[in-house]
C-alpha positions as CSV (number, residue, x, y, z in Angstrom):
1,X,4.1,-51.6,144.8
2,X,0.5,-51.3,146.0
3,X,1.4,-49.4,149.2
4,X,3.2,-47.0,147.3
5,X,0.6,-44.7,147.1
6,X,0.1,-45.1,151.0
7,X,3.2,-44.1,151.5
8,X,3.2,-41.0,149.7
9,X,0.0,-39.8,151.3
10,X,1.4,-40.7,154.6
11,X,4.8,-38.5,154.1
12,X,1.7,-35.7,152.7
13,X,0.0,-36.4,156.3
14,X,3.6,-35.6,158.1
15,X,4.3,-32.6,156.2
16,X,0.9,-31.5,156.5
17,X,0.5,-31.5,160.3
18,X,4.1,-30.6,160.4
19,X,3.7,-27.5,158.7
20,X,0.5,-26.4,160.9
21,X,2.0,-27.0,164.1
22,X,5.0,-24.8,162.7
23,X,3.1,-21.5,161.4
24,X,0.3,-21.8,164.1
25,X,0.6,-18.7,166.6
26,X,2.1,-19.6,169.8
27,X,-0.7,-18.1,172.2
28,X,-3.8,-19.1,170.0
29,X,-5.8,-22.1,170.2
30,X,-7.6,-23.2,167.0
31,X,-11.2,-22.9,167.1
32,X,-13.5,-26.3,167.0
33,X,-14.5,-25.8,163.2
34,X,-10.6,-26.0,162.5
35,X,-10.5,-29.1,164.5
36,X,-14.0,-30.4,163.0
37,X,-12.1,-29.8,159.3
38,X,-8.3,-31.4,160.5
39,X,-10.0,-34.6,161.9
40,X,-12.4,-34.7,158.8
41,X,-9.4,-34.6,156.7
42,X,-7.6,-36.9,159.1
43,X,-9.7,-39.3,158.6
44,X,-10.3,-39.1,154.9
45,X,-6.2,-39.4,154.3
46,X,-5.8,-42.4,156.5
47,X,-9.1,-44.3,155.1
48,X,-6.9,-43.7,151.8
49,X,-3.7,-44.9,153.7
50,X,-5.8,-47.7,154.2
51,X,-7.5,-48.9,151.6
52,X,-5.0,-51.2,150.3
53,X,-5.3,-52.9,153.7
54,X,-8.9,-52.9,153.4
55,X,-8.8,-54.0,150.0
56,X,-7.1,-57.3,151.0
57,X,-9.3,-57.9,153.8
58,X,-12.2,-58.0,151.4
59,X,-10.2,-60.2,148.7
60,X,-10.5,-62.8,151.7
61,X,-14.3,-62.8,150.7
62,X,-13.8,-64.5,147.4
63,X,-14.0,-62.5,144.4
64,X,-17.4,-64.1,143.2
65,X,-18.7,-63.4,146.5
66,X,-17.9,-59.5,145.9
67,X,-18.8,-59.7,142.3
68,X,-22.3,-61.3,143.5
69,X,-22.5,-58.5,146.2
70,X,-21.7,-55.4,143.5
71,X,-24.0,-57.0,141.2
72,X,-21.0,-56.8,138.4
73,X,-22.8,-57.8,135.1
74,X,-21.9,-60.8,132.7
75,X,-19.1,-60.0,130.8
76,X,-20.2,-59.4,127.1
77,X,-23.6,-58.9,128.2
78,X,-26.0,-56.6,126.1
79,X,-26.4,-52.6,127.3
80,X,-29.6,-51.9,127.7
81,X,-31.7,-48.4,129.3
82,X,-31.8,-50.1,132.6
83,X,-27.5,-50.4,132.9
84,X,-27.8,-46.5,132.3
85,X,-30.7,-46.1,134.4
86,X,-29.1,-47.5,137.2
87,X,-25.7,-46.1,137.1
88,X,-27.7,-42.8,137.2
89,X,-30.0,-44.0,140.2
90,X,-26.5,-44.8,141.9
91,X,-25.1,-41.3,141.5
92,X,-28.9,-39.9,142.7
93,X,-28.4,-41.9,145.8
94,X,-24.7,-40.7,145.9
95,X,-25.5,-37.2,145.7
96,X,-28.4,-37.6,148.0
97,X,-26.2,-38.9,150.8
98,X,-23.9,-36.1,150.0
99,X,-26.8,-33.1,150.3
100,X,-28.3,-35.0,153.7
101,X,-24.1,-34.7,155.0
102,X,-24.2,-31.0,153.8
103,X,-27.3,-30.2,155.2
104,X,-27.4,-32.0,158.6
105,X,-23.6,-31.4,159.5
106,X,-24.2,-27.7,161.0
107,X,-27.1,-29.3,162.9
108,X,-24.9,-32.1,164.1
109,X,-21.9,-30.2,165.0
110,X,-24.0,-27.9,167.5
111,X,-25.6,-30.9,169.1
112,X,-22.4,-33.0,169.6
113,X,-19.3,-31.7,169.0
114,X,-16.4,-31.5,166.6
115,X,-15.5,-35.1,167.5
116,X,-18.8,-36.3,166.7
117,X,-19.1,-34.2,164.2
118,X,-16.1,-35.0,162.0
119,X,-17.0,-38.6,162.5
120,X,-20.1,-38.3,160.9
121,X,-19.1,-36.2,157.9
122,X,-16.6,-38.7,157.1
123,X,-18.9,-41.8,157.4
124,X,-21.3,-40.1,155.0
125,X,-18.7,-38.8,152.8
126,X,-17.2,-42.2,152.1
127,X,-20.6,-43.7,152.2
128,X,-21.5,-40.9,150.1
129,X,-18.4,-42.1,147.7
130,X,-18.6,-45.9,147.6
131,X,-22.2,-45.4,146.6
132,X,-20.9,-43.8,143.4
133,X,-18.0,-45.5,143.0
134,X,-20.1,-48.7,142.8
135,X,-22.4,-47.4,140.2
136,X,-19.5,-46.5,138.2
137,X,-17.6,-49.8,138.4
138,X,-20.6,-51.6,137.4
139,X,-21.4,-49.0,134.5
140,X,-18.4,-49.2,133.1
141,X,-17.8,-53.0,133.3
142,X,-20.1,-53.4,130.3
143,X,-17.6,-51.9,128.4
144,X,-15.0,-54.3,128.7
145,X,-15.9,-56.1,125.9
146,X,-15.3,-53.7,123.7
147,X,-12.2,-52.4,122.4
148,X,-9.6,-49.8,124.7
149,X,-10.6,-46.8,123.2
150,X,-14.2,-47.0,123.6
151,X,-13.6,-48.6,127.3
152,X,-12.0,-45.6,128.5
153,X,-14.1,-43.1,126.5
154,X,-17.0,-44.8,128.5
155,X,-14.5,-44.7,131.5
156,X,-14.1,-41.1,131.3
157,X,-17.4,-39.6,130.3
158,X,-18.9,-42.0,133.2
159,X,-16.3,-40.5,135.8
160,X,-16.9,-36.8,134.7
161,X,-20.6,-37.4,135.2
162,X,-20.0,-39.1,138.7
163,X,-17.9,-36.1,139.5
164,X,-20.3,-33.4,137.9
165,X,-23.5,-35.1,140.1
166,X,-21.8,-34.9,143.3
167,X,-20.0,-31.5,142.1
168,X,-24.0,-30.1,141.9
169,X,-25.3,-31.6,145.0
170,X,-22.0,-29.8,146.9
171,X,-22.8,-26.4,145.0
172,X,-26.6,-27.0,146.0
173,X,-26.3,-27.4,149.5
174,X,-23.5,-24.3,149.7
């Protein structure tokens, strides 16, 4: 059941690159930013193909081992400034990562390529992601203490902000 959604975005890859290579003109070529854009969103849909691959690779680690890593906080543990401070820091850094990727990629893609190119944009994108992802796990972990309601309350103002940060570092940059 976890591959599932693998699945699905897989038969969404198919359909996608089938229906391309179906309307494309016969005598045109596409130009390299089209090919920069296809392989960055290549990339992206088969990192998400994936990921539940990935995410049993890193179970292999040990979950205390990753919940050392992430720095996930005791369960039950008092919210203080600093857990909000620091979820905020994380999406800074996020959407820092995000506004260097915007800003360099131009720069990048005239020096190396669309191959190069489209690499880099999607390490920095997920980079970019993970980043804020993190800081959002470990924000909202405090709240598991508390009742369902006010977990995904928390859960859902948190993700709206993470999504509103690296919504204005895009909009920035553009």
């Amino acid at each position: 059941s976890e591959y599932i959604p693998s699945v699905i975005l897989f038969i969404f890859l198919v359909k996608m690159d089938f229906s391309i290579i179906s309307n494309w003109p016969l005598n045109q070529s596409p130009d390299n930013r089209l090919k920069l854009a296809l392989l960055f969103v290549h990339l992206v849909i088969v990192f998400a193909i994936l990921s539940p691959i990935i995410s049993r690779l890193l179970s292999q680690f040990g979950d205390e081992k990753l919940k050392k890593f992430i720095g996930l906080p005791e369960v039950g543990k008092n919210i203080t400034y600093i857990d909000f401070y620091d979820f905020l820091s994380g999406l800074a850094l996020s959407a820092f990562y995000l506004t260097i990727l915007l800003f360099s990629l131009k720069e990048v893609y005239e020096k190396t390529g669309w191959v190069i190119a489209g690499i880099y944009a999607f390490l920095m994108f997920v980079s970019s992601i993970s980043i804020a992802v993190l800081s959002l796990v470990r924000y909202i972990w405090l709240f598991t203490k508390f009742n369902n309601y006010a977990y995904y309350s928390v859960a859902l103002l948190a993700s709206s902000m993470c999504m509103a940060v690296i919504g204005v570092a895009m909009n920035m940059v553009s």
